[in-house]
mmCIF file of C-alpha atoms in Angstrom:
data_model
loop_
_atom_site.group_PDB
_atom_site.id
_atom_site.type_symbol
_atom_site.label_atom_id
_atom_site.label_comp_id
_atom_site.label_asym_id
_atom_site.label_seq_id
_atom_site.Cartn_x
_atom_site.Cartn_y
_atom_site.Cartn_z
ATOM 1 C CA MET A 24 25.501 16.182 -40.953
ATOM 2 C CA THR A 25 23.915 19.484 -41.949
ATOM 3 C CA THR A 26 24.897 22.975 -40.836
ATOM 4 C CA TYR A 27 21.470 23.705 -39.357
ATOM 5 C CA TYR A 28 20.755 24.495 -35.711
ATOM 6 C CA LYS A 29 24.252 25.826 -35.038
ATOM 7 C CA GLU A 30 22.778 28.459 -32.762
ATOM 8 C CA PHE A 31 21.499 25.779 -30.365
ATOM 9 C CA GLN A 32 23.409 23.860 -27.731
ATOM 10 C CA LYS A 33 23.980 20.194 -28.533
ATOM 11 C CA VAL A 34 22.785 17.604 -25.999
ATOM 12 C CA LEU A 35 24.053 14.037 -25.723
ATOM 13 C CA LEU A 36 21.477 11.236 -25.893
ATOM 14 C CA SER A 37 21.914 7.845 -24.247
ATOM 15 C CA VAL A 38 19.927 4.704 -23.420
ATOM 16 C CA ASP A 39 19.989 2.716 -20.185
ATOM 17 C CA CYS A 40 18.781 -0.889 -19.968
ATOM 18 C CA ILE A 41 17.009 -2.266 -16.907
ATOM 19 C CA ILE A 42 17.319 -6.019 -17.422
ATOM 20 C CA PHE A 43 15.052 -8.146 -15.245
ATOM 21 C CA GLY A 44 15.483 -11.844 -14.551
ATOM 22 C CA PHE A 45 13.826 -14.376 -12.254
ATOM 23 C CA ASP A 46 15.938 -16.806 -10.231
ATOM 24 C CA ASN A 47 15.337 -18.762 -6.996
ATOM 25 C CA ASN A 48 11.886 -17.200 -6.685
ATOM 26 C CA LYS A 49 13.424 -13.720 -6.685
ATOM 27 C CA LEU A 50 13.049 -10.902 -9.209
ATOM 28 C CA LYS A 51 16.495 -9.547 -10.048
ATOM 29 C CA ILE A 52 18.197 -6.979 -12.275
ATOM 30 C CA LEU A 53 21.624 -6.835 -13.883
ATOM 31 C CA ILE A 54 23.925 -4.101 -12.604
ATOM 32 C CA GLY A 55 27.669 -3.527 -12.578
ATOM 33 C CA ARG A 56 30.373 -1.084 -11.642
ATOM 34 C CA ARG A 57 30.598 1.946 -13.923
ATOM 35 C CA GLN A 58 33.656 1.716 -16.190
ATOM 36 C CA LEU A 59 34.073 5.374 -17.154
ATOM 37 C CA ASP A 60 34.205 8.843 -15.645
ATOM 38 C CA PRO A 61 32.332 10.506 -14.107
ATOM 39 C CA GLY A 62 31.170 8.016 -11.511
ATOM 40 C CA ARG A 63 33.757 5.337 -12.251
ATOM 41 C CA GLY A 64 33.339 2.436 -9.846
ATOM 42 C CA GLU A 65 29.778 3.293 -8.791
ATOM 43 C CA TRP A 66 26.974 0.790 -9.220
ATOM 44 C CA SER A 67 25.162 1.435 -12.475
ATOM 45 C CA LEU A 68 22.769 0.122 -15.074
ATOM 46 C CA TYR A 69 24.240 -0.917 -18.409
ATOM 47 C CA GLY A 70 23.836 1.720 -21.111
ATOM 48 C CA GLY A 71 25.419 3.592 -23.946
ATOM 49 C CA PHE A 72 25.145 6.608 -26.210
ATOM 50 C CA VAL A 73 22.816 6.691 -29.198
ATOM 51 C CA ARG A 74 24.637 6.735 -32.512
ATOM 52 C CA SER A 75 23.776 9.252 -35.220
ATOM 53 C CA ASP A 76 22.552 6.501 -37.553
ATOM 54 C CA GLU A 77 20.202 4.610 -35.223
ATOM 55 C CA SER A 78 16.845 5.092 -33.562
ATOM 56 C CA LEU A 79 16.266 4.891 -29.821
ATOM 57 C CA ASP A 80 14.901 1.354 -30.077
ATOM 58 C CA GLU A 81 17.854 0.294 -32.227
ATOM 59 C CA ALA A 82 20.287 1.745 -29.702
ATOM 60 C CA ALA A 83 18.541 -0.049 -26.833
ATOM 61 C CA ASN A 84 18.522 -3.376 -28.654
ATOM 62 C CA ARG A 85 22.182 -2.975 -29.618
ATOM 63 C CA THR A 86 23.123 -2.171 -26.029
ATOM 64 C CA LEU A 87 21.185 -5.175 -24.746
ATOM 65 C CA PHE A 88 22.815 -7.452 -27.327
ATOM 66 C CA GLU A 89 26.302 -6.190 -26.447
ATOM 67 C CA LEU A 90 25.703 -7.178 -22.827
ATOM 68 C CA THR A 91 23.749 -10.423 -23.172
ATOM 69 C CA GLY A 92 24.184 -11.669 -26.737
ATOM 70 C CA LEU A 93 20.389 -12.055 -26.886
ATOM 71 C CA LYS A 94 18.064 -10.876 -29.646
ATOM 72 C CA LYS A 95 14.277 -10.653 -29.956
ATOM 73 C CA VAL A 96 13.974 -9.879 -26.261
ATOM 74 C CA TYR A 97 10.832 -8.381 -24.744
ATOM 75 C CA MET A 98 11.728 -4.721 -24.220
ATOM 76 C CA ARG A 99 9.644 -1.634 -23.540
ATOM 77 C CA GLN A 100 10.510 2.029 -23.104
ATOM 78 C CA VAL A 101 10.272 3.375 -19.560
ATOM 79 C CA GLY A 102 10.696 7.066 -20.308
ATOM 80 C CA ALA A 103 13.163 9.921 -20.637
ATOM 81 C CA PHE A 104 15.306 11.250 -17.809
ATOM 82 C CA GLY A 105 16.654 14.713 -18.404
ATOM 83 C CA SER A 106 17.379 16.610 -15.213
ATOM 84 C CA VAL A 107 19.931 19.306 -15.988
ATOM 85 C CA ASP A 108 22.376 18.055 -13.361
ATOM 86 C CA ARG A 109 21.826 14.289 -13.802
ATOM 87 C CA ASP A 110 25.288 13.837 -15.349
ATOM 88 C CA PRO A 111 28.181 15.979 -14.046
ATOM 89 C CA GLY A 112 30.202 15.309 -17.183
ATOM 90 C CA GLU A 113 27.966 16.738 -19.910
ATOM 91 C CA ARG A 114 24.355 17.619 -20.602
ATOM 92 C CA VAL A 115 22.991 14.110 -21.162
ATOM 93 C CA VAL A 116 19.404 12.993 -21.633
ATOM 94 C CA SER A 117 18.847 9.267 -21.171
ATOM 95 C CA VAL A 118 15.928 7.131 -22.322
ATOM 96 C CA ALA A 119 15.466 4.052 -20.149
ATOM 97 C CA TYR A 120 14.165 0.681 -21.326
ATOM 98 C CA TYR A 121 13.269 -2.411 -19.350
ATOM 99 C CA ALA A 122 13.836 -5.898 -20.721
ATOM 100 C CA LEU A 123 12.721 -9.332 -19.513
ATOM 101 C CA ILE A 124 15.000 -12.325 -20.040
ATOM 102 C CA ASN A 125 15.235 -15.913 -18.873
ATOM 103 C CA VAL A 126 18.261 -16.062 -16.575
ATOM 104 C CA ASP A 127 19.238 -19.454 -18.037
ATOM 105 C CA ASP A 128 19.560 -17.881 -21.499
ATOM 106 C CA TYR A 129 22.328 -15.581 -20.299
ATOM 107 C CA ALA A 130 25.683 -17.340 -20.229
ATOM 108 C CA ASP A 131 27.428 -16.879 -16.895
ATOM 109 C CA LYS A 132 30.780 -16.583 -18.683
ATOM 110 C CA GLN A 133 29.510 -13.589 -20.620
ATOM 111 C CA ARG A 134 28.117 -12.027 -17.453
ATOM 112 C CA LEU A 135 31.512 -12.285 -15.774
ATOM 113 C CA GLU A 136 33.273 -10.843 -18.817
ATOM 114 C CA HIS A 137 31.110 -7.708 -18.579
ATOM 115 C CA GLY A 138 31.496 -7.462 -14.815
ATOM 116 C CA VAL A 139 27.767 -7.418 -14.068
ATOM 117 C CA GLU A 140 25.776 -9.379 -11.526
ATOM 118 C CA TRP A 141 22.217 -10.279 -10.678
ATOM 119 C CA VAL A 142 20.889 -8.349 -7.681
ATOM 120 C CA GLU A 143 17.491 -8.814 -6.047
ATOM 121 C CA VAL A 144 15.258 -5.805 -6.679
ATOM 122 C CA ASP A 145 14.711 -5.226 -2.966
ATOM 123 C CA LYS A 146 18.470 -5.202 -2.328
ATOM 124 C CA ILE A 147 19.582 -2.786 -5.047
ATOM 125 C CA PRO A 148 22.338 -0.475 -3.780
ATOM 126 C CA THR A 149 22.475 3.250 -4.419
ATOM 127 C CA MET A 150 23.421 3.641 -8.067
ATOM 128 C CA TYR A 151 24.888 6.330 -10.267
ATOM 129 C CA SER A 152 22.824 9.436 -11.004
ATOM 130 C CA ASP A 153 19.096 8.658 -11.385
ATOM 131 C CA HIS A 154 19.424 4.928 -12.124
ATOM 132 C CA ASN A 155 17.489 3.953 -8.981
ATOM 133 C CA GLU A 156 14.653 6.172 -10.146
ATOM 134 C CA MET A 157 14.725 4.442 -13.527
ATOM 135 C CA VAL A 158 14.388 1.039 -11.853
ATOM 136 C CA ASN A 159 11.517 2.201 -9.646
ATOM 137 C CA ARG A 160 9.622 3.563 -12.633
ATOM 138 C CA ALA A 161 10.247 0.363 -14.609
ATOM 139 C CA LEU A 162 8.959 -1.743 -11.720
ATOM 140 C CA LYS A 163 5.798 0.334 -11.537
ATOM 141 C CA LEU A 164 5.161 -0.081 -15.261
ATOM 142 C CA MET A 165 5.860 -3.821 -15.155
ATOM 143 C CA ARG A 166 3.572 -4.333 -12.173
ATOM 144 C CA GLU A 167 0.751 -2.616 -14.014
ATOM 145 C CA LYS A 168 1.430 -4.621 -17.174
ATOM 146 C CA ILE A 169 1.686 -8.067 -15.584
ATOM 147 C CA LYS A 170 -1.836 -7.811 -14.143
ATOM 148 C CA THR A 171 -3.398 -7.640 -17.608
ATOM 149 C CA ARG A 172 -0.812 -9.072 -20.037
ATOM 150 C CA PRO A 173 1.161 -12.354 -19.937
ATOM 151 C CA ILE A 174 4.600 -10.756 -19.962
ATOM 152 C CA SER A 175 5.740 -13.046 -17.131
ATOM 153 C CA PHE A 176 6.463 -15.863 -19.593
ATOM 154 C CA GLN A 177 9.446 -13.892 -20.854
ATOM 155 C CA LEU A 178 11.116 -14.596 -17.498
ATOM 156 C CA LEU A 179 10.334 -18.324 -17.303
ATOM 157 C CA PRO A 180 11.755 -21.392 -19.046
ATOM 158 C CA PRO A 181 9.609 -22.933 -21.832
ATOM 159 C CA LEU A 182 8.165 -25.440 -19.348
ATOM 160 C CA PHE A 183 7.128 -24.327 -15.874
ATOM 161 C CA THR A 184 4.929 -25.301 -12.951
ATOM 162 C CA LEU A 185 2.017 -23.277 -11.672
ATOM 163 C CA THR A 186 3.968 -22.795 -8.454
ATOM 164 C CA GLN A 187 6.824 -21.215 -10.400
ATOM 165 C CA LEU A 188 4.368 -18.956 -12.205
ATOM 166 C CA GLN A 189 2.752 -17.912 -8.927
ATOM 167 C CA HIS A 190 6.115 -17.203 -7.281
ATOM 168 C CA LEU A 191 7.102 -15.072 -10.260
ATOM 169 C CA TYR A 192 3.853 -13.113 -10.162
ATOM 170 C CA GLU A 193 4.274 -12.515 -6.433
ATOM 171 C CA ALA A 194 7.907 -11.465 -6.884
ATOM 172 C CA VAL A 195 6.906 -8.851 -9.457
ATOM 173 C CA ILE A 196 3.936 -7.353 -7.642
ATOM 174 C CA GLY A 197 5.668 -7.590 -4.260
ATOM 175 C CA GLU A 198 2.892 -9.357 -2.358
ATOM 176 C CA GLU A 199 1.416 -12.814 -1.856
ATOM 177 C CA VAL A 200 -1.681 -13.953 -3.746
ATOM 178 C CA ASP A 201 -4.320 -16.528 -2.880
ATOM 179 C CA LYS A 202 -3.143 -19.840 -4.333
ATOM 180 C CA ARG A 203 -6.606 -21.200 -5.115
ATOM 181 C CA ASN A 204 -7.861 -18.079 -6.856
ATOM 182 C CA PHE A 205 -4.596 -17.682 -8.760
ATOM 183 C CA ARG A 206 -4.695 -21.218 -10.137
ATOM 184 C CA LYS A 207 -8.360 -20.938 -10.998
ATOM 185 C CA ARG A 208 -7.654 -17.803 -13.014
ATOM 186 C CA ILE A 209 -4.643 -19.374 -14.762
ATOM 187 C CA LYS A 210 -6.570 -22.505 -15.771
ATOM 188 C CA GLU A 211 -9.192 -20.316 -17.443
ATOM 189 C CA MET A 212 -6.549 -18.966 -19.833
ATOM 190 C CA ASP A 213 -6.491 -21.040 -23.031
ATOM 191 C CA TYR A 214 -2.979 -19.943 -23.930
ATOM 192 C CA ILE A 215 -1.503 -21.586 -20.806
ATOM 193 C CA GLU A 216 -1.387 -25.279 -21.703
ATOM 194 C CA LYS A 217 -0.935 -28.216 -19.367
ATOM 195 C CA THR A 218 1.511 -30.770 -20.763
ATOM 196 C CA GLU A 219 1.874 -34.484 -20.003
ATOM 197 C CA LEU A 220 5.297 -33.841 -18.482
ATOM 198 C CA ILE A 221 5.986 -33.886 -14.747
ATOM 199 C CA ASP A 222 8.560 -31.917 -12.768
ATOM 200 C CA LYS A 223 10.002 -34.057 -9.964
ATOM 201 C CA THR A 224 12.892 -31.801 -9.001
ATOM 202 C CA HIS A 225 11.093 -30.265 -6.026
ATOM 203 C CA SER A 226 8.899 -33.130 -4.783
ATOM 204 C CA LYS A 227 8.603 -36.908 -5.086
ATOM 205 C CA ARG A 228 5.019 -36.635 -6.222
ATOM 206 C CA GLY A 229 5.925 -34.146 -8.896
ATOM 207 C CA ALA A 230 4.018 -31.252 -10.427
ATOM 208 C CA ALA A 231 2.505 -30.856 -13.859
ATOM 209 C CA LEU A 232 4.465 -28.751 -16.313
ATOM 210 C CA TYR A 233 2.763 -26.036 -18.314
ATOM 211 C CA ARG A 234 3.749 -23.973 -21.335
ATOM 212 C CA PHE A 235 2.742 -20.713 -22.956
ATOM 213 C CA ASN A 236 1.027 -21.247 -26.323
ATOM 214 C CA LYS A 237 1.935 -18.130 -28.290
ATOM 215 C CA LYS A 238 -0.155 -19.170 -31.312
ATOM 216 C CA ILE A 239 -3.378 -19.301 -29.288
ATOM 217 C CA PHE A 240 -2.455 -16.046 -27.593
ATOM 218 C CA ASP A 241 -1.768 -14.288 -30.899
ATOM 219 C CA GLU A 242 -5.136 -15.386 -32.256
ATOM 220 C CA ASP A 243 -6.989 -13.918 -29.275
ATOM 221 C CA PRO A 244 -8.083 -10.351 -30.211
ATOM 222 C CA ASN A 245 -8.495 -9.424 -26.549
ATOM 223 C CA PHE A 246 -4.802 -9.701 -25.765
ATOM 224 C CA LYS A 247 -1.663 -8.025 -26.997
ATOM 225 C CA LEU A 248 1.880 -8.101 -25.638
#
């Protein structure tokens, strides 16, 4: 470290991860009880301080990996939160990120080891500091994004039904959509492929299984994740 800027007050920098999952037709996030002071025992997002040798994105990805063991996860920055009194311990500025993961990819054993749990977004309790505000801002950004970009596939298994996709879309935007119009729009998208496989777990007749074709999507100049 250099000897510059000694005349200025140092500020701590942290990252907080808002991890979304989709389970039982509900959009959920991972939260747990805070393990350090101040605020020990309060509900909280999972986060950590940025190290001197890493960028913000690197810190966010490291924090996510420490909690889930997952890499190459869809993650986007939500924004910075820097109210002077947001942390009673020190002057801390936090940069929030939201991530989308398939719930089945996250081992339940690992979840229990970290003491976190999946909570439906409409049942989130009051959390430490400004963490509720972080979640609300992340939801707003995701709702805007999902209407124009296929980010929903990050939350689904490799094979899914159109009903699952519709339920996910409705869970994110917080309102019902017209089934006929939704399916018509989906079937017009070349990168959503119908397979020959049938899902019979929810009905005797079964429903066709679809998949997201990333290659076709990547070759389309009109779309970008």
